[in-house]
Amino acid sequence: MNILSPKYNIAIVGGGPTGLFAAEYLSSQGYGVHIFDRMPSVGRKFLMAGRSGLNLTHSEPIDHFIKRYGSAQEWLKKSLYAFTPQQLQQWAEKLGQPCFVGSSGRVFPRSMKASPLLRLWINRLKENSVKIYTKHNFVGWNENALQFATPDGIKTYQADATLLALGGASWPRLGSDGQWSSLFKNEVSPFLPTNCGFKTSWSDHFLSQHEGAILHSVELSVNGEKKRGDLTITKRGLEGSAIYALSPRLRDIILTQHCAVLSVDLRPTLPYAQIIQKLKAQRVRESLSNKLRKALSLDKLSRELIKGATTKNSSLEEIASVIKKLPIELIATDHITHAISTAGGLKQSALNESFMIHSMPGVFAAGEMLDWEAPTGGYLLQGCFSTGLAAAKGIRDWLESSN
């Protein structure tokens, strides 16, 4: 069936932040906008992100902010300058969700939840006459028409322009499963987990014994790159904000060398010499475990890890070295379905500067289905908002120049 609209009809495939934000802009320009999502409701992953506090963006200066996108920073720079973190905060405030900056520089709505913002956002879209079609699973094209698998069978829709905002391949149960990549073949870089946990060479017995235990305020390093934070033992290995930040580097090492050695400083605030001094101040007859507990307040998990990396004959100097550089062998990333986000997706070479796919005039793409990655801290959502708006403006320019 044809979609009737005031001037042009635009199909947006994917009801996450990228698609919703593009829909808001395009509907404000007087276009007929129709959102299609395979889930029973839109914004599922967005709501999940808000469970621990909705981290919308980050407050650091934009020049530093852009560097967080690594090898994709030059590609995304124009979009990020065109819609900055400050503008995202202003948008949320105009929607009735004022924001605050946390101690780490991260930006949150004062409600700390995604659901009030999403509810207000959807209401705004409905006021702009945006139509939302749920339980519509995009399966490809029939000539120039979009095809969707629905509970009522295959449905076909025609549009003057299309924005694909289908996400990456993490959290498939929330809507983004990456199955769309089969439609583009050589134009897609393989999906890889990022902001993810890692599997270790530790035994299943060790992992089951310590699952849920946390190494607090440690410093992780790999190849000179360092991050501080907590490290949590899972039934599969390790996870936590610090290891997420190092995940691209660790992942790439594992891909080429089949394993990576993560160095953990269990007491980053104490220099090596001071650790030796504190250990030597303990009674000679004390067990190593007691020395570590009394001198350095190391918990049971830390003491066990140190014991496993030393011998009975290890000197205090060798033990201090292990405390400052505890080696943990990582053998694989956690499964991609457990990752917060993914690298991979449509290559930069597949799109023009307005995010239109070269091989498909009138079809644009944005958000996490593009081949970029960024750390947690608000950078992922900002990238989705900024590229979504850039693609929406690209659609506007393409329609107006083509007709």
Short mmCIF file of C-alpha atoms in Angstrom, two decimals:
data_model
loop_
_atom_site.label_atom_id
_atom_site.label_comp_id
_atom_site.label_asym_id
_atom_site.label_seq_id
_atom_site.Cartn_x
_atom_site.Cartn_y
_atom_site.Cartn_z
CA MET A 1 0.00 0.00 0.00
CA ASN A 2 1.12 3.59 -0.47
CA ILE A 3 1.62 5.89 2.50
CA LEU A 4 -0.24 9.16 2.10
CA SER A 5 1.58 12.26 3.36
CA PRO A 6 1.36 16.04 3.02
CA LYS A 7 4.27 16.39 0.58
CA TYR A 8 6.66 13.42 0.79
CA ASN A 9 6.36 10.19 2.70
CA ILE A 10 9.40 9.03 4.62
CA ALA A 11 9.88 5.59 6.12
CA ILE A 12 12.10 5.22 9.18
CA VAL A 13 13.00 1.62 9.92
CA GLY A 14 13.95 1.28 13.57
CA GLY A 15 12.36 2.88 16.61
CA GLY A 16 15.42 3.57 18.74
CA PRO A 17 16.84 7.02 19.56
CA THR A 18 18.32 7.41 16.06
CA GLY A 19 15.03 6.79 14.30
CA LEU A 20 12.90 8.72 16.77
CA PHE A 21 15.12 11.79 16.61
CA ALA A 22 15.18 11.74 12.81
CA ALA A 23 11.40 11.39 12.84
CA GLU A 24 11.06 14.39 15.12
CA TYR A 25 13.09 16.60 12.81
CA LEU A 26 11.49 15.43 9.56
CA SER A 27 7.94 15.72 10.90
CA SER A 28 8.73 19.26 12.10
CA GLN A 29 9.60 20.08 8.47
CA GLY A 30 6.13 19.08 7.32
CA TYR A 31 6.92 15.61 5.96
CA GLY A 32 4.78 12.56 6.53
CA VAL A 33 6.86 10.27 8.72
CA HIS A 34 6.25 6.58 9.38
CA ILE A 35 8.33 4.58 11.88
CA PHE A 36 8.54 0.79 11.63
CA ASP A 37 9.90 -1.38 14.44
CA ARG A 38 10.01 -5.15 14.82
CA MET A 39 9.31 -5.05 18.57
CA PRO A 40 5.89 -4.59 20.23
CA SER A 41 6.92 -1.05 21.24
CA VAL A 42 9.66 1.42 20.33
CA GLY A 43 12.67 2.41 22.43
CA ARG A 44 13.26 -0.96 24.10
CA LYS A 45 17.07 -0.66 24.29
CA PHE A 46 16.74 3.01 25.26
CA LEU A 47 14.64 1.97 28.25
CA MET A 48 17.20 -0.67 29.19
CA ALA A 49 19.93 2.00 29.11
CA GLY A 50 17.90 3.99 31.62
CA ARG A 51 17.67 1.22 34.20
CA SER A 52 20.92 2.31 35.84
CA GLY A 53 20.37 6.01 35.12
CA LEU A 54 19.96 7.36 31.61
CA ASN A 55 23.40 8.66 30.62
CA LEU A 56 22.42 10.89 27.69
CA THR A 57 25.77 12.44 26.87
CA HIS A 58 28.97 13.83 28.41
CA SER A 59 29.93 17.36 29.41
CA GLU A 60 33.59 17.37 28.36
CA PRO A 61 34.68 19.96 25.73
CA ILE A 62 33.54 19.00 22.25
CA ASP A 63 37.10 18.76 20.87
CA HIS A 64 37.96 16.13 23.49
CA PHE A 65 34.53 14.53 23.14
CA ILE A 66 35.02 13.81 19.44
CA LYS A 67 38.28 11.97 20.09
CA ARG A 68 36.31 9.27 21.95
CA TYR A 69 35.14 7.95 18.58
CA GLY A 70 38.62 6.72 17.71
CA SER A 71 39.18 5.88 14.06
CA ALA A 72 35.67 7.15 13.19
CA GLN A 73 36.14 10.63 14.65
CA GLU A 74 36.86 12.32 11.31
CA TRP A 75 33.81 10.65 9.79
CA LEU A 76 31.45 11.69 12.60
CA LYS A 77 33.00 15.07 13.38
CA LYS A 78 30.65 17.10 11.19
CA SER A 79 27.56 15.46 12.70
CA LEU A 80 28.80 15.92 16.27
CA TYR A 81 29.61 19.59 15.73
CA ALA A 82 26.21 20.10 14.10
CA PHE A 83 24.38 18.63 17.10
CA THR A 84 26.55 18.87 20.20
CA PRO A 85 26.20 17.40 23.70
CA GLN A 86 25.04 20.82 24.93
CA GLN A 87 22.30 20.87 22.30
CA LEU A 88 21.19 17.39 23.36
CA GLN A 89 20.83 18.64 26.94
CA GLN A 90 18.80 21.62 25.71
CA TRP A 91 16.58 19.29 23.70
CA ALA A 92 15.86 17.14 26.77
CA GLU A 93 15.07 20.23 28.85
CA LYS A 94 12.62 21.52 26.22
CA LEU A 95 10.97 18.12 26.36
CA GLY A 96 10.43 18.62 30.09
CA GLN A 97 13.42 16.59 31.29
CA PRO A 98 16.05 18.93 32.76
CA CYS A 99 19.53 17.46 33.10
CA PHE A 100 22.41 17.56 35.54
CA VAL A 101 26.12 16.80 35.24
CA GLY A 102 27.40 14.05 37.52
CA SER A 103 30.77 14.02 39.27
CA SER A 104 32.34 12.11 36.37
CA GLY A 105 31.10 14.64 33.81
CA ARG A 106 28.33 12.37 32.59
CA VAL A 107 24.97 13.99 31.83
CA PHE A 108 21.69 12.55 33.14
CA PRO A 109 18.07 13.68 33.25
CA ARG A 110 17.17 14.65 36.81
CA SER A 111 14.60 11.86 36.90
CA MET A 112 17.49 9.41 36.19
CA LYS A 113 15.01 7.39 34.12
CA ALA A 114 14.38 6.84 30.43
CA SER A 115 10.65 6.13 30.63
CA PRO A 116 9.41 9.70 31.39
CA LEU A 117 11.55 11.11 28.58
CA LEU A 118 10.47 8.44 26.10
CA ARG A 119 6.81 8.95 26.98
CA LEU A 120 7.03 12.71 26.39
CA TRP A 121 9.03 12.12 23.21
CA ILE A 122 6.46 9.76 21.71
CA ASN A 123 3.68 12.21 22.58
CA ARG A 124 5.55 14.94 20.72
CA LEU A 125 5.91 12.68 17.67
CA LYS A 126 2.20 11.87 17.73
CA GLU A 127 1.42 15.59 17.90
CA ASN A 128 3.51 15.92 14.74
CA SER A 129 1.36 13.19 13.11
CA VAL A 130 4.17 10.62 13.07
CA LYS A 131 2.77 7.13 12.58
CA ILE A 132 4.35 4.20 14.43
CA TYR A 133 4.02 0.62 13.18
CA THR A 134 5.17 -2.04 15.65
CA LYS A 135 5.72 -5.78 15.07
CA HIS A 136 7.02 -4.92 11.60
CA ASN A 137 10.24 -6.85 10.97
CA PHE A 138 12.14 -5.41 7.99
CA VAL A 139 13.12 -8.17 5.55
CA GLY A 140 14.27 -6.17 2.51
CA TRP A 141 12.88 -4.67 -0.65
CA ASN A 142 10.53 -5.79 -3.41
CA GLU A 143 11.79 -3.61 -6.24
CA ASN A 144 11.63 -0.16 -4.59
CA ALA A 145 9.12 -1.03 -1.89
CA LEU A 146 9.99 -1.91 1.70
CA GLN A 147 8.88 -5.32 2.89
CA PHE A 148 8.04 -6.27 6.47
CA ALA A 149 7.12 -9.53 8.11
CA THR A 150 4.16 -8.90 10.41
CA PRO A 151 1.75 -11.08 12.41
CA ASP A 152 -0.63 -10.63 9.46
CA GLY A 153 1.91 -11.73 6.85
CA ILE A 154 4.24 -9.82 4.55
CA LYS A 155 3.35 -6.15 4.10
CA THR A 156 4.80 -3.79 1.52
CA TYR A 157 5.21 -0.03 1.87
CA GLN A 158 6.43 2.62 -0.55
CA ALA A 159 8.19 5.79 0.51
CA ASP A 160 9.90 8.73 -1.16
CA ALA A 161 12.93 8.29 1.10
CA THR A 162 13.97 5.78 3.74
CA LEU A 163 16.14 6.00 6.84
CA LEU A 164 17.49 2.73 8.18
CA ALA A 165 18.15 2.98 11.92
CA LEU A 166 18.34 -0.72 12.75
CA GLY A 167 21.13 -0.65 15.33
CA GLY A 168 24.06 -3.01 15.74
CA ALA A 169 24.08 -6.61 16.92
CA SER A 170 24.03 -6.36 20.72
CA TRP A 171 20.97 -7.06 22.88
CA PRO A 172 18.99 -8.81 20.10
CA ARG A 173 16.07 -9.47 22.45
CA LEU A 174 15.54 -5.70 22.57
CA GLY A 175 15.39 -5.32 18.80
CA SER A 176 18.87 -4.91 17.30
CA ASP A 177 20.04 -8.29 16.04
CA GLY A 178 22.18 -7.23 13.07
CA GLN A 179 20.27 -9.49 10.65
CA TRP A 180 19.92 -6.56 8.26
CA SER A 181 23.64 -6.87 7.39
CA SER A 182 22.89 -9.78 5.02
CA LEU A 183 21.18 -7.28 2.70
CA PHE A 184 24.40 -5.35 2.05
CA LYS A 185 27.15 -8.00 1.68
CA ASN A 186 30.49 -6.26 0.93
CA GLU A 187 29.31 -2.89 2.27
CA VAL A 188 29.34 -4.10 5.89
CA SER A 189 32.24 -4.64 8.29
CA PRO A 190 31.69 -7.71 10.50
CA PHE A 191 30.10 -7.01 13.87
CA LEU A 192 32.38 -7.28 16.89
CA PRO A 193 31.54 -6.81 20.57
CA THR A 194 32.70 -3.62 22.27
CA ASN A 195 32.04 -2.26 25.75
CA CYS A 196 32.01 -5.92 26.66
CA GLY A 197 33.23 -8.39 29.25
CA PHE A 198 35.95 -10.96 28.66
CA LYS A 199 36.46 -14.66 29.24
CA THR A 200 39.52 -15.61 31.28
CA SER A 201 41.70 -18.69 31.59
CA TRP A 202 40.51 -19.16 35.18
CA SER A 203 38.87 -22.48 36.02
CA ASP A 204 35.09 -22.88 36.21
CA HIS A 205 35.56 -23.74 39.89
CA PHE A 206 37.33 -20.43 40.58
CA LEU A 207 34.70 -18.45 38.67
CA SER A 208 31.78 -20.14 40.44
CA GLN A 209 33.46 -19.52 43.82
CA HIS A 210 33.94 -15.81 43.17
CA GLU A 211 31.06 -14.90 40.85
CA GLY A 212 29.81 -11.43 41.81
CA ALA A 213 32.98 -10.49 43.72
CA ILE A 214 34.42 -7.07 42.92
CA LEU A 215 37.96 -5.76 42.79
CA HIS A 216 37.34 -2.17 43.85
CA SER A 217 39.18 0.88 42.50
CA VAL A 218 41.85 -1.00 40.59
CA GLU A 219 43.82 0.26 37.61
CA LEU A 220 43.83 -1.82 34.45
CA SER A 221 46.42 -1.45 31.73
CA VAL A 222 47.22 -2.96 28.36
CA ASN A 223 49.98 -1.75 26.03
CA GLY A 224 50.35 1.49 27.99
CA GLU A 225 46.63 2.37 27.99
CA LYS A 226 45.24 2.65 31.54
CA LYS A 227 41.79 2.88 33.11
CA ARG A 228 40.65 2.92 36.73
CA GLY A 229 37.45 1.44 38.08
CA ASP A 230 35.87 -1.67 39.54
CA LEU A 231 36.36 -5.13 38.06
CA THR A 232 33.60 -7.70 38.61
CA ILE A 233 33.97 -11.48 38.42
CA THR A 234 31.20 -13.12 36.38
CA LYS A 235 30.42 -16.74 35.66
CA ARG A 236 32.18 -16.22 32.31
CA GLY A 237 35.10 -14.00 33.34
CA LEU A 238 35.35 -10.25 33.94
CA GLU A 239 33.26 -7.16 33.37
CA GLY A 240 33.13 -3.54 34.55
CA SER A 241 33.46 0.03 33.32
CA ALA A 242 37.27 0.01 33.24
CA ILE A 243 37.56 -3.15 31.16
CA TYR A 244 34.75 -1.91 28.89
CA ALA A 245 36.85 1.18 28.16
CA LEU A 246 39.80 -1.02 27.18
CA SER A 247 37.67 -3.51 25.25
CA PRO A 248 38.56 -2.38 21.68
CA ARG A 249 42.29 -2.72 22.39
CA LEU A 250 41.90 -6.05 24.23
CA ARG A 251 39.55 -7.44 21.58
CA ASP A 252 41.90 -6.58 18.74
CA ILE A 253 44.88 -8.17 20.53
CA ILE A 254 42.88 -11.38 21.06
CA LEU A 255 41.86 -11.42 17.40
CA THR A 256 45.49 -11.35 16.28
CA GLN A 257 47.26 -13.18 19.12
CA HIS A 258 44.45 -15.44 20.45
CA CYS A 259 44.82 -14.08 23.99
CA ALA A 260 45.64 -10.84 25.79
CA VAL A 261 47.28 -10.20 29.15
CA LEU A 262 45.52 -7.59 31.26
CA SER A 263 47.68 -5.99 33.94
CA VAL A 264 45.85 -5.08 37.16
CA ASP A 265 47.22 -2.69 39.78
CA LEU A 266 45.44 -3.75 42.96
CA ARG A 267 46.66 -0.68 44.88
CA PRO A 268 47.05 2.14 42.32
CA THR A 269 47.32 4.86 44.99
CA LEU A 270 50.35 3.23 46.64
CA PRO A 271 53.77 3.32 44.95
CA TYR A 272 55.79 0.13 44.72
CA ALA A 273 58.33 1.23 47.37
CA GLN A 274 55.61 2.02 49.90
CA ILE A 275 54.02 -1.40 49.39
CA ILE A 276 57.34 -3.10 50.13
CA GLN A 277 57.79 -0.90 53.20
CA LYS A 278 54.34 -1.82 54.53
CA LEU A 279 54.92 -5.54 53.93
CA LYS A 280 58.31 -5.47 55.64
CA ALA A 281 56.77 -3.79 58.67
CA GLN A 282 54.69 -6.94 59.33
CA ARG A 283 55.91 -9.69 61.65
CA VAL A 284 58.13 -12.21 59.87
CA ARG A 285 56.10 -15.18 61.09
CA GLU A 286 52.82 -13.81 59.77
CA SER A 287 51.37 -15.73 56.82
CA LEU A 288 51.43 -13.98 53.45
CA SER A 289 47.64 -13.73 53.53
CA ASN A 290 47.72 -11.95 56.90
CA LYS A 291 50.49 -9.62 55.76
CA LEU A 292 48.48 -8.61 52.70
CA ARG A 293 45.33 -8.12 54.75
CA LYS A 294 46.91 -6.15 57.59
CA ALA A 295 49.42 -4.09 55.63
CA LEU A 296 47.38 -3.30 52.52
CA SER A 297 43.75 -4.11 53.43
CA LEU A 298 43.53 -6.49 50.48
CA ASP A 299 40.35 -8.55 50.38
CA LYS A 300 40.11 -12.32 50.08
CA LEU A 301 39.79 -12.30 46.27
CA SER A 302 42.86 -10.08 45.85
CA ARG A 303 44.85 -12.26 48.21
CA GLU A 304 43.87 -15.41 46.30
CA LEU A 305 44.87 -13.84 42.99
CA ILE A 306 48.24 -12.80 44.40
CA LYS A 307 48.77 -16.28 45.82
CA GLY A 308 48.02 -17.80 42.41
CA ALA A 309 50.59 -15.54 40.72
CA THR A 310 53.42 -16.14 43.23
CA THR A 311 55.14 -19.07 44.94
CA LYS A 312 56.06 -19.85 48.53
CA ASN A 313 59.59 -18.73 47.74
CA SER A 314 58.61 -15.38 46.21
CA SER A 315 60.34 -12.40 47.81
CA LEU A 316 58.44 -9.40 49.14
CA GLU A 317 59.74 -7.45 46.14
CA GLU A 318 58.27 -10.04 43.76
CA ILE A 319 54.98 -9.99 45.66
CA ALA A 320 54.88 -6.19 45.49
CA SER A 321 55.43 -6.40 41.73
CA VAL A 322 52.44 -8.73 41.40
CA ILE A 323 50.30 -6.36 43.48
CA LYS A 324 51.19 -3.53 41.08
CA LYS A 325 51.02 -5.65 37.92
CA LEU A 326 48.80 -8.68 38.47
CA PRO A 327 48.61 -10.50 35.10
CA ILE A 328 45.22 -11.88 34.03
CA GLU A 329 45.01 -13.84 30.79
CA LEU A 330 41.97 -13.07 28.64
CA ILE A 331 41.12 -15.68 26.04
CA ALA A 332 38.01 -14.27 24.33
CA THR A 333 35.45 -11.50 24.41
CA ASP A 334 32.15 -12.29 26.02
CA HIS A 335 29.43 -13.21 23.52
CA ILE A 336 28.27 -10.34 21.34
CA THR A 337 24.71 -10.65 22.67
CA HIS A 338 26.01 -9.65 26.12
CA ALA A 339 27.93 -6.61 24.83
CA ILE A 340 26.67 -3.10 25.52
CA SER A 341 27.39 -2.15 21.91
CA THR A 342 29.12 -3.37 18.78
CA ALA A 343 31.77 -2.29 16.33
CA GLY A 344 31.18 -3.02 12.66
CA GLY A 345 28.27 -2.19 10.39
CA LEU A 346 27.89 -0.17 7.22
CA LYS A 347 31.29 1.10 6.11
CA GLN A 348 32.00 4.78 5.61
CA SER A 349 32.81 3.99 1.98
CA ALA A 350 29.24 2.75 1.48
CA LEU A 351 27.70 6.15 2.25
CA ASN A 352 28.01 9.72 1.10
CA GLU A 353 28.54 12.71 3.43
CA SER A 354 24.80 12.88 4.10
CA PHE A 355 24.67 9.18 5.11
CA MET A 356 22.90 8.10 1.92
CA ILE A 357 23.91 4.64 0.70
CA HIS A 358 25.73 5.04 -2.63
CA SER A 359 24.18 1.95 -4.17
CA MET A 360 20.64 2.88 -3.08
CA PRO A 361 19.62 6.47 -3.87
CA GLY A 362 17.06 7.72 -1.36
CA VAL A 363 18.05 5.18 1.30
CA PHE A 364 19.97 6.59 4.27
CA ALA A 365 21.44 4.98 7.38
CA ALA A 366 22.47 6.27 10.81
CA GLY A 367 23.17 5.33 14.41
CA GLU A 368 24.78 2.12 15.60
CA MET A 369 24.25 0.32 12.30
CA LEU A 370 27.19 2.38 11.00
CA ASP A 371 30.76 1.16 11.50
CA TRP A 372 31.86 3.18 14.54
CA GLU A 373 32.36 2.47 18.21
CA ALA A 374 32.63 4.61 21.32
CA PRO A 375 32.99 4.07 25.06
CA THR A 376 30.19 4.21 27.58
CA GLY A 377 29.64 7.57 29.24
CA GLY A 378 27.06 9.11 26.90
CA TYR A 379 29.08 8.82 23.70
CA LEU A 380 26.93 6.04 22.20
CA LEU A 381 23.63 7.89 22.57
CA GLN A 382 25.16 11.16 21.40
CA GLY A 383 26.45 9.43 18.28
CA CYS A 384 22.97 8.08 17.59
CA PHE A 385 21.27 11.46 18.04
CA SER A 386 23.87 13.36 16.00
CA THR A 387 24.00 10.95 13.05
CA GLY A 388 20.22 10.56 13.13
CA LEU A 389 19.77 14.30 12.73
CA ALA A 390 22.47 14.51 10.05
CA ALA A 391 20.79 11.75 8.03
CA ALA A 392 17.39 13.42 8.46
CA LYS A 393 18.78 16.66 7.08
CA GLY A 394 20.36 14.65 4.28
CA ILE A 395 16.92 13.25 3.43
CA ARG A 396 15.44 16.74 3.38
CA ASP A 397 18.16 18.07 1.08
CA TRP A 398 17.94 15.06 -1.23
CA LEU A 399 14.15 15.27 -1.56
CA GLU A 400 14.15 19.02 -2.17
CA SER A 401 16.95 18.84 -4.74
CA SER A 402 15.51 15.82 -6.55
CA ASN A 403 12.05 17.24 -7.10
#
